[in-house]
Amino acid sequence: MASGLLLSGTVAALVTAALPAHDSSTGFVDPPPDKIVINVATVNGSGCPAGTAAVAVSEDNTAFTVTYSGYLAQAGGNSDPTAFRKNCQLNLVVHVPQGFTYAVASADYRGFASLQPGATAVQRASYYFQGSSQTAFKTHPLAGAYNDNWQVTDVTDWAQLVWAPCGVQRNFNINTEIRVNAGPTSPGRVSFMTMDSTDGDISTVYHMAWKECPGS
């Protein structure tokens, strides 16, 4: 586990992929030499009940990972009417070295879906800082018939990144959700979508971009 890492709740340390070093075409800079510290303020939602989600930061300061178990939405058949949508709101306090700010440049999600003919599903995520009106939304639809693993990546252009305010500590929020609609073709048969993998977990990796604050 990376030194200086502060976590609350169930925790798993995972090493994740790094962003590239400075690239003049994108504005990316190397991550600051000091360790970032992530404090998990809250993890709430129907898709991440207590004890089913964990957060870890990579050793190279360029990414953090959320691991889920039990994140499943379903519809059709005898499914609970409220089970068609599941969500998870992750509220993080990210401490970064003085003179730097950060944004989430991309996010990788994967899971499994079993959708009957006519059924549909969607994976959606939003990213924003507390007190900021700027929010990034990403949506990925899926249509039945489908019975396989799924994987999507949210990529944000440099100019559209939602940056942490320089010199101000603001909690960072990531709100994910999955929805399933049984559709008119096979309403009596269950369709479902999970954020998981064959071992029962999903590792969602959030890759960070860095830039220096003005005047630093």
PDB file of C-alpha atoms in Angstrom:
ATOM      1  CA  MET A   1       0.000   0.000   0.000  1.00  0.00           C
ATOM      2  CA  ALA A   2       1.260   3.446  -0.845  1.00  0.00           C
ATOM      3  CA  SER A   3       2.668   5.377   2.046  1.00  0.00           C
ATOM      4  CA  GLY A   4       0.584   8.221   3.418  1.00  0.00           C
ATOM      5  CA  LEU A   5      -2.679   6.675   2.205  1.00  0.00           C
ATOM      6  CA  LEU A   6      -5.694   7.324   4.419  1.00  0.00           C
ATOM      7  CA  LEU A   7      -8.756   5.169   3.833  1.00  0.00           C
ATOM      8  CA  SER A   8     -11.947   4.411   5.706  1.00  0.00           C
ATOM      9  CA  GLY A   9     -14.145   1.321   5.434  1.00  0.00           C
ATOM     10  CA  THR A  10     -13.099  -1.889   3.677  1.00  0.00           C
ATOM     11  CA  VAL A  11      -9.849  -1.272   1.811  1.00  0.00           C
ATOM     12  CA  ALA A  12      -7.872  -3.058  -0.890  1.00  0.00           C
ATOM     13  CA  ALA A  13      -4.519  -1.822  -2.215  1.00  0.00           C
ATOM     14  CA  LEU A  14      -4.177  -2.174  -5.965  1.00  0.00           C
ATOM     15  CA  VAL A  15      -1.439  -1.010  -8.328  1.00  0.00           C
ATOM     16  CA  THR A  16      -2.927   0.676 -11.384  1.00  0.00           C
ATOM     17  CA  ALA A  17      -1.796   2.041 -14.726  1.00  0.00           C
ATOM     18  CA  ALA A  18       0.005   5.353 -15.030  1.00  0.00           C
ATOM     19  CA  LEU A  19      -0.672   8.381 -17.174  1.00  0.00           C
ATOM     20  CA  PRO A  20       2.013   9.546 -19.596  1.00  0.00           C
ATOM     21  CA  ALA A  21       4.614  12.099 -18.518  1.00  0.00           C
ATOM     22  CA  HIS A  22       4.514  15.689 -19.751  1.00  0.00           C
ATOM     23  CA  ASP A  23       3.100  16.040 -23.253  1.00  0.00           C
ATOM     24  CA  SER A  24       3.121  19.525 -24.772  1.00  0.00           C
ATOM     25  CA  SER A  25       0.173  18.655 -27.028  1.00  0.00           C
ATOM     26  CA  THR A  26      -2.133  17.833 -24.119  1.00  0.00           C
ATOM     27  CA  GLY A  27      -0.661  19.874 -21.265  1.00  0.00           C
ATOM     28  CA  PHE A  28      -0.115  16.854 -19.020  1.00  0.00           C
ATOM     29  CA  VAL A  29       2.717  17.191 -16.524  1.00  0.00           C
ATOM     30  CA  ASP A  30       4.460  14.634 -14.384  1.00  0.00           C
ATOM     31  CA  PRO A  31       2.673  13.983 -11.094  1.00  0.00           C
ATOM     32  CA  PRO A  32       4.133  15.861  -8.137  1.00  0.00           C
ATOM     33  CA  PRO A  33       6.872  14.019  -6.233  1.00  0.00           C
ATOM     34  CA  ASP A  34       4.937  13.929  -2.952  1.00  0.00           C
ATOM     35  CA  LYS A  35       2.337  11.252  -2.323  1.00  0.00           C
ATOM     36  CA  ILE A  36      -1.274  12.127  -2.797  1.00  0.00           C
ATOM     37  CA  VAL A  37      -3.533  11.222   0.108  1.00  0.00           C
ATOM     38  CA  ILE A  38      -7.094  10.092  -0.468  1.00  0.00           C
ATOM     39  CA  ASN A  39      -9.546  10.128   2.406  1.00  0.00           C
ATOM     40  CA  VAL A  40     -12.812   8.363   1.652  1.00  0.00           C
ATOM     41  CA  ALA A  41     -15.446  10.664   3.120  1.00  0.00           C
ATOM     42  CA  THR A  42     -18.452   8.554   2.098  1.00  0.00           C
ATOM     43  CA  VAL A  43     -19.362   5.643  -0.162  1.00  0.00           C
ATOM     44  CA  ASN A  44     -23.136   5.493  -0.479  1.00  0.00           C
ATOM     45  CA  GLY A  45     -25.678   3.938  -2.777  1.00  0.00           C
ATOM     46  CA  SER A  46     -27.786   0.913  -3.568  1.00  0.00           C
ATOM     47  CA  GLY A  47     -24.968  -0.515  -5.687  1.00  0.00           C
ATOM     48  CA  CYS A  48     -22.310  -0.252  -2.976  1.00  0.00           C
ATOM     49  CA  PRO A  49     -23.765  -1.218   0.420  1.00  0.00           C
ATOM     50  CA  ALA A  50     -21.474  -1.029   3.444  1.00  0.00           C
ATOM     51  CA  GLY A  51     -18.509  -3.375   3.112  1.00  0.00           C
ATOM     52  CA  THR A  52     -18.854  -3.914  -0.645  1.00  0.00           C
ATOM     53  CA  ALA A  53     -16.652  -1.097  -2.022  1.00  0.00           C
ATOM     54  CA  ALA A  54     -12.983  -0.258  -1.494  1.00  0.00           C
ATOM     55  CA  VAL A  55     -10.706   2.537  -2.715  1.00  0.00           C
ATOM     56  CA  ALA A  56      -6.932   2.546  -3.213  1.00  0.00           C
ATOM     57  CA  VAL A  57      -4.360   4.860  -4.773  1.00  0.00           C
ATOM     58  CA  SER A  58      -1.549   3.692  -7.030  1.00  0.00           C
ATOM     59  CA  GLU A  59       2.059   3.921  -5.856  1.00  0.00           C
ATOM     60  CA  ASP A  60       2.974   6.328  -8.675  1.00  0.00           C
ATOM     61  CA  ASN A  61       0.298   8.910  -7.731  1.00  0.00           C
ATOM     62  CA  THR A  62      -1.373   8.840 -11.144  1.00  0.00           C
ATOM     63  CA  ALA A  63      -4.497   6.760 -10.568  1.00  0.00           C
ATOM     64  CA  PHE A  64      -6.856   5.382  -7.986  1.00  0.00           C
ATOM     65  CA  THR A  65      -9.021   2.279  -8.069  1.00  0.00           C
ATOM     66  CA  VAL A  66     -12.483   1.496  -6.761  1.00  0.00           C
ATOM     67  CA  THR A  67     -13.304  -2.168  -6.210  1.00  0.00           C
ATOM     68  CA  TYR A  68     -16.951  -3.248  -6.036  1.00  0.00           C
ATOM     69  CA  SER A  69     -18.803  -6.424  -5.158  1.00  0.00           C
ATOM     70  CA  GLY A  70     -22.575  -6.700  -5.211  1.00  0.00           C
ATOM     71  CA  TYR A  71     -23.189  -3.951  -7.795  1.00  0.00           C
ATOM     72  CA  LEU A  72     -26.103  -5.416  -9.841  1.00  0.00           C
ATOM     73  CA  ALA A  73     -29.264  -4.091 -11.515  1.00  0.00           C
ATOM     74  CA  GLN A  74     -31.988  -6.273 -12.983  1.00  0.00           C
ATOM     75  CA  ALA A  75     -35.474  -6.127 -14.485  1.00  0.00           C
ATOM     76  CA  GLY A  76     -38.109  -8.518 -15.813  1.00  0.00           C
ATOM     77  CA  GLY A  77     -39.503 -11.757 -14.435  1.00  0.00           C
ATOM     78  CA  ASN A  78     -40.008 -11.613 -10.667  1.00  0.00           C
ATOM     79  CA  SER A  79     -37.387  -8.900 -10.133  1.00  0.00           C
ATOM     80  CA  ASP A  80     -37.975  -6.368  -7.386  1.00  0.00           C
ATOM     81  CA  PRO A  81     -39.445  -3.253  -9.066  1.00  0.00           C
ATOM     82  CA  THR A  82     -36.725  -1.119  -7.468  1.00  0.00           C
ATOM     83  CA  ALA A  83     -33.853  -3.326  -8.703  1.00  0.00           C
ATOM     84  CA  PHE A  84     -33.762  -1.883 -12.234  1.00  0.00           C
ATOM     85  CA  ARG A  85     -31.397   0.905 -11.133  1.00  0.00           C
ATOM     86  CA  LYS A  86     -28.369   0.792  -8.846  1.00  0.00           C
ATOM     87  CA  ASN A  87     -25.977   3.622  -8.095  1.00  0.00           C
ATOM     88  CA  CYS A  88     -22.905   4.437  -6.058  1.00  0.00           C
ATOM     89  CA  GLN A  89     -21.781   7.914  -4.976  1.00  0.00           C
ATOM     90  CA  LEU A  90     -18.128   8.156  -4.047  1.00  0.00           C
ATOM     91  CA  ASN A  91     -17.106  11.247  -2.082  1.00  0.00           C
ATOM     92  CA  LEU A  92     -13.350  11.738  -1.785  1.00  0.00           C
ATOM     93  CA  VAL A  93     -11.080  14.258  -0.101  1.00  0.00           C
ATOM     94  CA  VAL A  94      -7.919  14.330  -2.215  1.00  0.00           C
ATOM     95  CA  HIS A  95      -4.911  16.083  -0.702  1.00  0.00           C
ATOM     96  CA  VAL A  96      -2.372  17.127  -3.347  1.00  0.00           C
ATOM     97  CA  PRO A  97       1.004  18.857  -2.957  1.00  0.00           C
ATOM     98  CA  GLN A  98       0.978  22.654  -2.886  1.00  0.00           C
ATOM     99  CA  GLY A  99       1.102  24.248  -6.317  1.00  0.00           C
ATOM    100  CA  PHE A 100      -0.607  21.381  -8.148  1.00  0.00           C
ATOM    101  CA  THR A 101      -4.160  20.572  -9.094  1.00  0.00           C
ATOM    102  CA  TYR A 102      -5.707  17.474 -10.655  1.00  0.00           C
ATOM    103  CA  ALA A 103      -8.613  16.165 -12.710  1.00  0.00           C
ATOM    104  CA  VAL A 104      -9.818  12.703 -13.690  1.00  0.00           C
ATOM    105  CA  ALA A 105      -8.789  12.324 -17.342  1.00  0.00           C
ATOM    106  CA  SER A 106     -10.245   8.874 -17.948  1.00  0.00           C
ATOM    107  CA  ALA A 107     -12.085   6.086 -16.169  1.00  0.00           C
ATOM    108  CA  ASP A 108     -12.272   2.390 -17.007  1.00  0.00           C
ATOM    109  CA  TYR A 109     -15.358   0.351 -16.083  1.00  0.00           C
ATOM    110  CA  ARG A 110     -16.182  -3.278 -16.754  1.00  0.00           C
ATOM    111  CA  GLY A 111     -18.731  -5.899 -15.788  1.00  0.00           C
ATOM    112  CA  PHE A 112     -21.131  -8.483 -17.171  1.00  0.00           C
ATOM    113  CA  ALA A 113     -24.578  -8.195 -18.747  1.00  0.00           C
ATOM    114  CA  SER A 114     -27.253 -10.711 -19.655  1.00  0.00           C
ATOM    115  CA  LEU A 115     -29.971  -8.943 -21.640  1.00  0.00           C
ATOM    116  CA  GLN A 116     -32.958 -10.654 -23.249  1.00  0.00           C
ATOM    117  CA  PRO A 117     -34.055  -9.650 -26.784  1.00  0.00           C
ATOM    118  CA  GLY A 118     -35.545  -6.160 -26.616  1.00  0.00           C
ATOM    119  CA  ALA A 119     -34.013  -5.365 -23.230  1.00  0.00           C
ATOM    120  CA  THR A 120     -31.665  -2.407 -22.814  1.00  0.00           C
ATOM    121  CA  ALA A 121     -29.136  -1.265 -20.236  1.00  0.00           C
ATOM    122  CA  VAL A 122     -27.020   1.800 -19.601  1.00  0.00           C
ATOM    123  CA  GLN A 123     -23.933   2.648 -17.572  1.00  0.00           C
ATOM    124  CA  ARG A 124     -23.600   6.299 -16.589  1.00  0.00           C
ATOM    125  CA  ALA A 125     -21.132   8.362 -14.562  1.00  0.00           C
ATOM    126  CA  SER A 126     -20.809  11.986 -13.497  1.00  0.00           C
ATOM    127  CA  TYR A 127     -17.781  13.761 -12.046  1.00  0.00           C
ATOM    128  CA  TYR A 128     -17.801  17.030 -10.106  1.00  0.00           C
ATOM    129  CA  PHE A 129     -16.231  18.932  -7.220  1.00  0.00           C
ATOM    130  CA  GLN A 130     -18.257  20.013  -4.204  1.00  0.00           C
ATOM    131  CA  GLY A 131     -19.605  23.521  -4.681  1.00  0.00           C
ATOM    132  CA  SER A 132     -18.844  23.594  -8.413  1.00  0.00           C
ATOM    133  CA  SER A 133     -21.476  23.857 -11.138  1.00  0.00           C
ATOM    134  CA  GLN A 134     -19.172  22.203 -13.673  1.00  0.00           C
ATOM    135  CA  THR A 135     -20.029  18.515 -14.083  1.00  0.00           C
ATOM    136  CA  ALA A 136     -18.800  15.960 -16.621  1.00  0.00           C
ATOM    137  CA  PHE A 137     -21.349  13.327 -17.706  1.00  0.00           C
ATOM    138  CA  LYS A 138     -20.615  10.116 -19.615  1.00  0.00           C
ATOM    139  CA  THR A 139     -23.207   7.521 -20.745  1.00  0.00           C
ATOM    140  CA  HIS A 140     -22.787   4.090 -22.389  1.00  0.00           C
ATOM    141  CA  PRO A 141     -25.860   2.177 -23.653  1.00  0.00           C
ATOM    142  CA  LEU A 142     -26.145  -1.570 -24.251  1.00  0.00           C
ATOM    143  CA  ALA A 143     -28.904  -3.473 -26.097  1.00  0.00           C
ATOM    144  CA  GLY A 144     -30.120  -7.074 -26.001  1.00  0.00           C
ATOM    145  CA  ALA A 145     -29.923  -9.767 -26.922  1.00  0.00           C
ATOM    146  CA  TYR A 146     -26.562  -9.708 -25.103  1.00  0.00           C
ATOM    147  CA  ASN A 147     -24.790 -12.183 -22.846  1.00  0.00           C
ATOM    148  CA  ASP A 148     -21.154 -11.288 -22.312  1.00  0.00           C
ATOM    149  CA  ASN A 149     -18.655  -9.142 -20.436  1.00  0.00           C
ATOM    150  CA  TRP A 150     -18.721  -5.408 -21.108  1.00  0.00           C
ATOM    151  CA  GLN A 151     -16.059  -2.742 -20.759  1.00  0.00           C
ATOM    152  CA  VAL A 152     -16.211   1.010 -21.358  1.00  0.00           C
ATOM    153  CA  THR A 153     -13.820   3.932 -20.957  1.00  0.00           C
ATOM    154  CA  ASP A 154     -14.716   7.540 -20.243  1.00  0.00           C
ATOM    155  CA  VAL A 155     -12.153   9.865 -21.819  1.00  0.00           C
ATOM    156  CA  THR A 156     -12.262  13.621 -21.323  1.00  0.00           C
ATOM    157  CA  ASP A 157     -10.551  16.076 -23.646  1.00  0.00           C
ATOM    158  CA  TRP A 158      -7.979  18.270 -21.926  1.00  0.00           C
ATOM    159  CA  ALA A 159     -10.018  21.438 -22.458  1.00  0.00           C
ATOM    160  CA  GLN A 160     -13.094  19.813 -20.881  1.00  0.00           C
ATOM    161  CA  LEU A 161     -11.465  18.395 -17.757  1.00  0.00           C
ATOM    162  CA  VAL A 162     -13.086  19.353 -14.469  1.00  0.00           C
ATOM    163  CA  TRP A 163     -10.115  20.639 -12.437  1.00  0.00           C
ATOM    164  CA  ALA A 164      -9.875  20.901  -8.678  1.00  0.00           C
ATOM    165  CA  PRO A 165      -9.814  24.575  -7.607  1.00  0.00           C
ATOM    166  CA  CYS A 166      -6.269  25.739  -6.894  1.00  0.00           C
ATOM    167  CA  GLY A 167      -5.557  26.505  -3.244  1.00  0.00           C
ATOM    168  CA  VAL A 168      -8.964  25.282  -2.058  1.00  0.00           C
ATOM    169  CA  GLN A 169      -9.830  21.905  -0.557  1.00  0.00           C
ATOM    170  CA  ARG A 170     -12.984  20.563  -2.223  1.00  0.00           C
ATOM    171  CA  ASN A 171     -14.421  17.080  -1.977  1.00  0.00           C
ATOM    172  CA  PHE A 172     -14.501  15.220  -5.278  1.00  0.00           C
ATOM    173  CA  ASN A 173     -17.648  13.303  -6.217  1.00  0.00           C
ATOM    174  CA  ILE A 174     -18.042  10.398  -8.625  1.00  0.00           C
ATOM    175  CA  ASN A 175     -21.596   9.179  -9.122  1.00  0.00           C
ATOM    176  CA  THR A 176     -22.022   5.973 -11.138  1.00  0.00           C
ATOM    177  CA  GLU A 177     -25.170   4.085 -11.997  1.00  0.00           C
ATOM    178  CA  ILE A 178     -26.398   1.132 -14.029  1.00  0.00           C
ATOM    179  CA  ARG A 179     -29.964   0.727 -15.307  1.00  0.00           C
ATOM    180  CA  VAL A 180     -31.804  -2.163 -16.937  1.00  0.00           C
ATOM    181  CA  ASN A 181     -35.077  -2.035 -18.877  1.00  0.00           C
ATOM    182  CA  ALA A 182     -36.738  -5.401 -19.612  1.00  0.00           C
ATOM    183  CA  GLY A 183     -38.370  -4.022 -22.772  1.00  0.00           C
ATOM    184  CA  PRO A 184     -41.559  -5.184 -24.487  1.00  0.00           C
ATOM    185  CA  THR A 185     -40.201  -8.342 -26.109  1.00  0.00           C
ATOM    186  CA  SER A 186     -39.301 -10.513 -23.093  1.00  0.00           C
ATOM    187  CA  PRO A 187     -40.749  -8.838 -19.976  1.00  0.00           C
ATOM    188  CA  GLY A 188     -41.217 -12.201 -18.262  1.00  0.00           C
ATOM    189  CA  ARG A 189     -37.527 -13.081 -18.428  1.00  0.00           C
ATOM    190  CA  VAL A 190     -34.855 -11.549 -16.208  1.00  0.00           C
ATOM    191  CA  SER A 191     -32.247  -9.236 -17.694  1.00  0.00           C
ATOM    192  CA  PHE A 192     -29.389  -7.956 -15.573  1.00  0.00           C
ATOM    193  CA  MET A 193     -26.206  -5.899 -15.616  1.00  0.00           C
ATOM    194  CA  THR A 194     -23.395  -5.961 -13.100  1.00  0.00           C
ATOM    195  CA  MET A 195     -20.243  -4.069 -12.365  1.00  0.00           C
ATOM    196  CA  ASP A 196     -18.177  -7.143 -11.627  1.00  0.00           C
ATOM    197  CA  SER A 197     -15.887  -9.734 -13.175  1.00  0.00           C
ATOM    198  CA  THR A 198     -15.500 -13.490 -13.037  1.00  0.00           C
ATOM    199  CA  ASP A 199     -13.928 -13.317  -9.577  1.00  0.00           C
ATOM    200  CA  GLY A 200     -16.799 -11.226  -8.232  1.00  0.00           C
ATOM    201  CA  ASP A 201     -15.055  -7.856  -8.207  1.00  0.00           C
ATOM    202  CA  ILE A 202     -14.761  -4.908 -10.533  1.00  0.00           C
ATOM    203  CA  SER A 203     -11.695  -2.733 -10.502  1.00  0.00           C
ATOM    204  CA  THR A 204     -12.641   0.700 -11.768  1.00  0.00           C
ATOM    205  CA  VAL A 205      -9.523   2.733 -12.493  1.00  0.00           C
ATOM    206  CA  TYR A 206      -9.584   6.529 -12.519  1.00  0.00           C
ATOM    207  CA  HIS A 207      -6.547   8.021 -14.275  1.00  0.00           C
ATOM    208  CA  MET A 208      -5.466  11.453 -13.066  1.00  0.00           C
ATOM    209  CA  ALA A 209      -4.166  14.393 -15.051  1.00  0.00           C
ATOM    210  CA  TRP A 210      -1.953  16.984 -13.345  1.00  0.00           C
ATOM    211  CA  LYS A 211      -1.143  20.636 -13.964  1.00  0.00           C
ATOM    212  CA  GLU A 212       0.597  23.360 -12.003  1.00  0.00           C
ATOM    213  CA  CYS A 213      -1.508  26.077 -10.461  1.00  0.00           C
ATOM    214  CA  PRO A 214      -0.966  29.665 -11.691  1.00  0.00           C
ATOM    215  CA  GLY A 215       1.768  31.443  -9.771  1.00  0.00           C
ATOM    216  CA  SER A 216       3.231  28.267  -8.321  1.00  0.00           C
TER     217      SER A 216
END
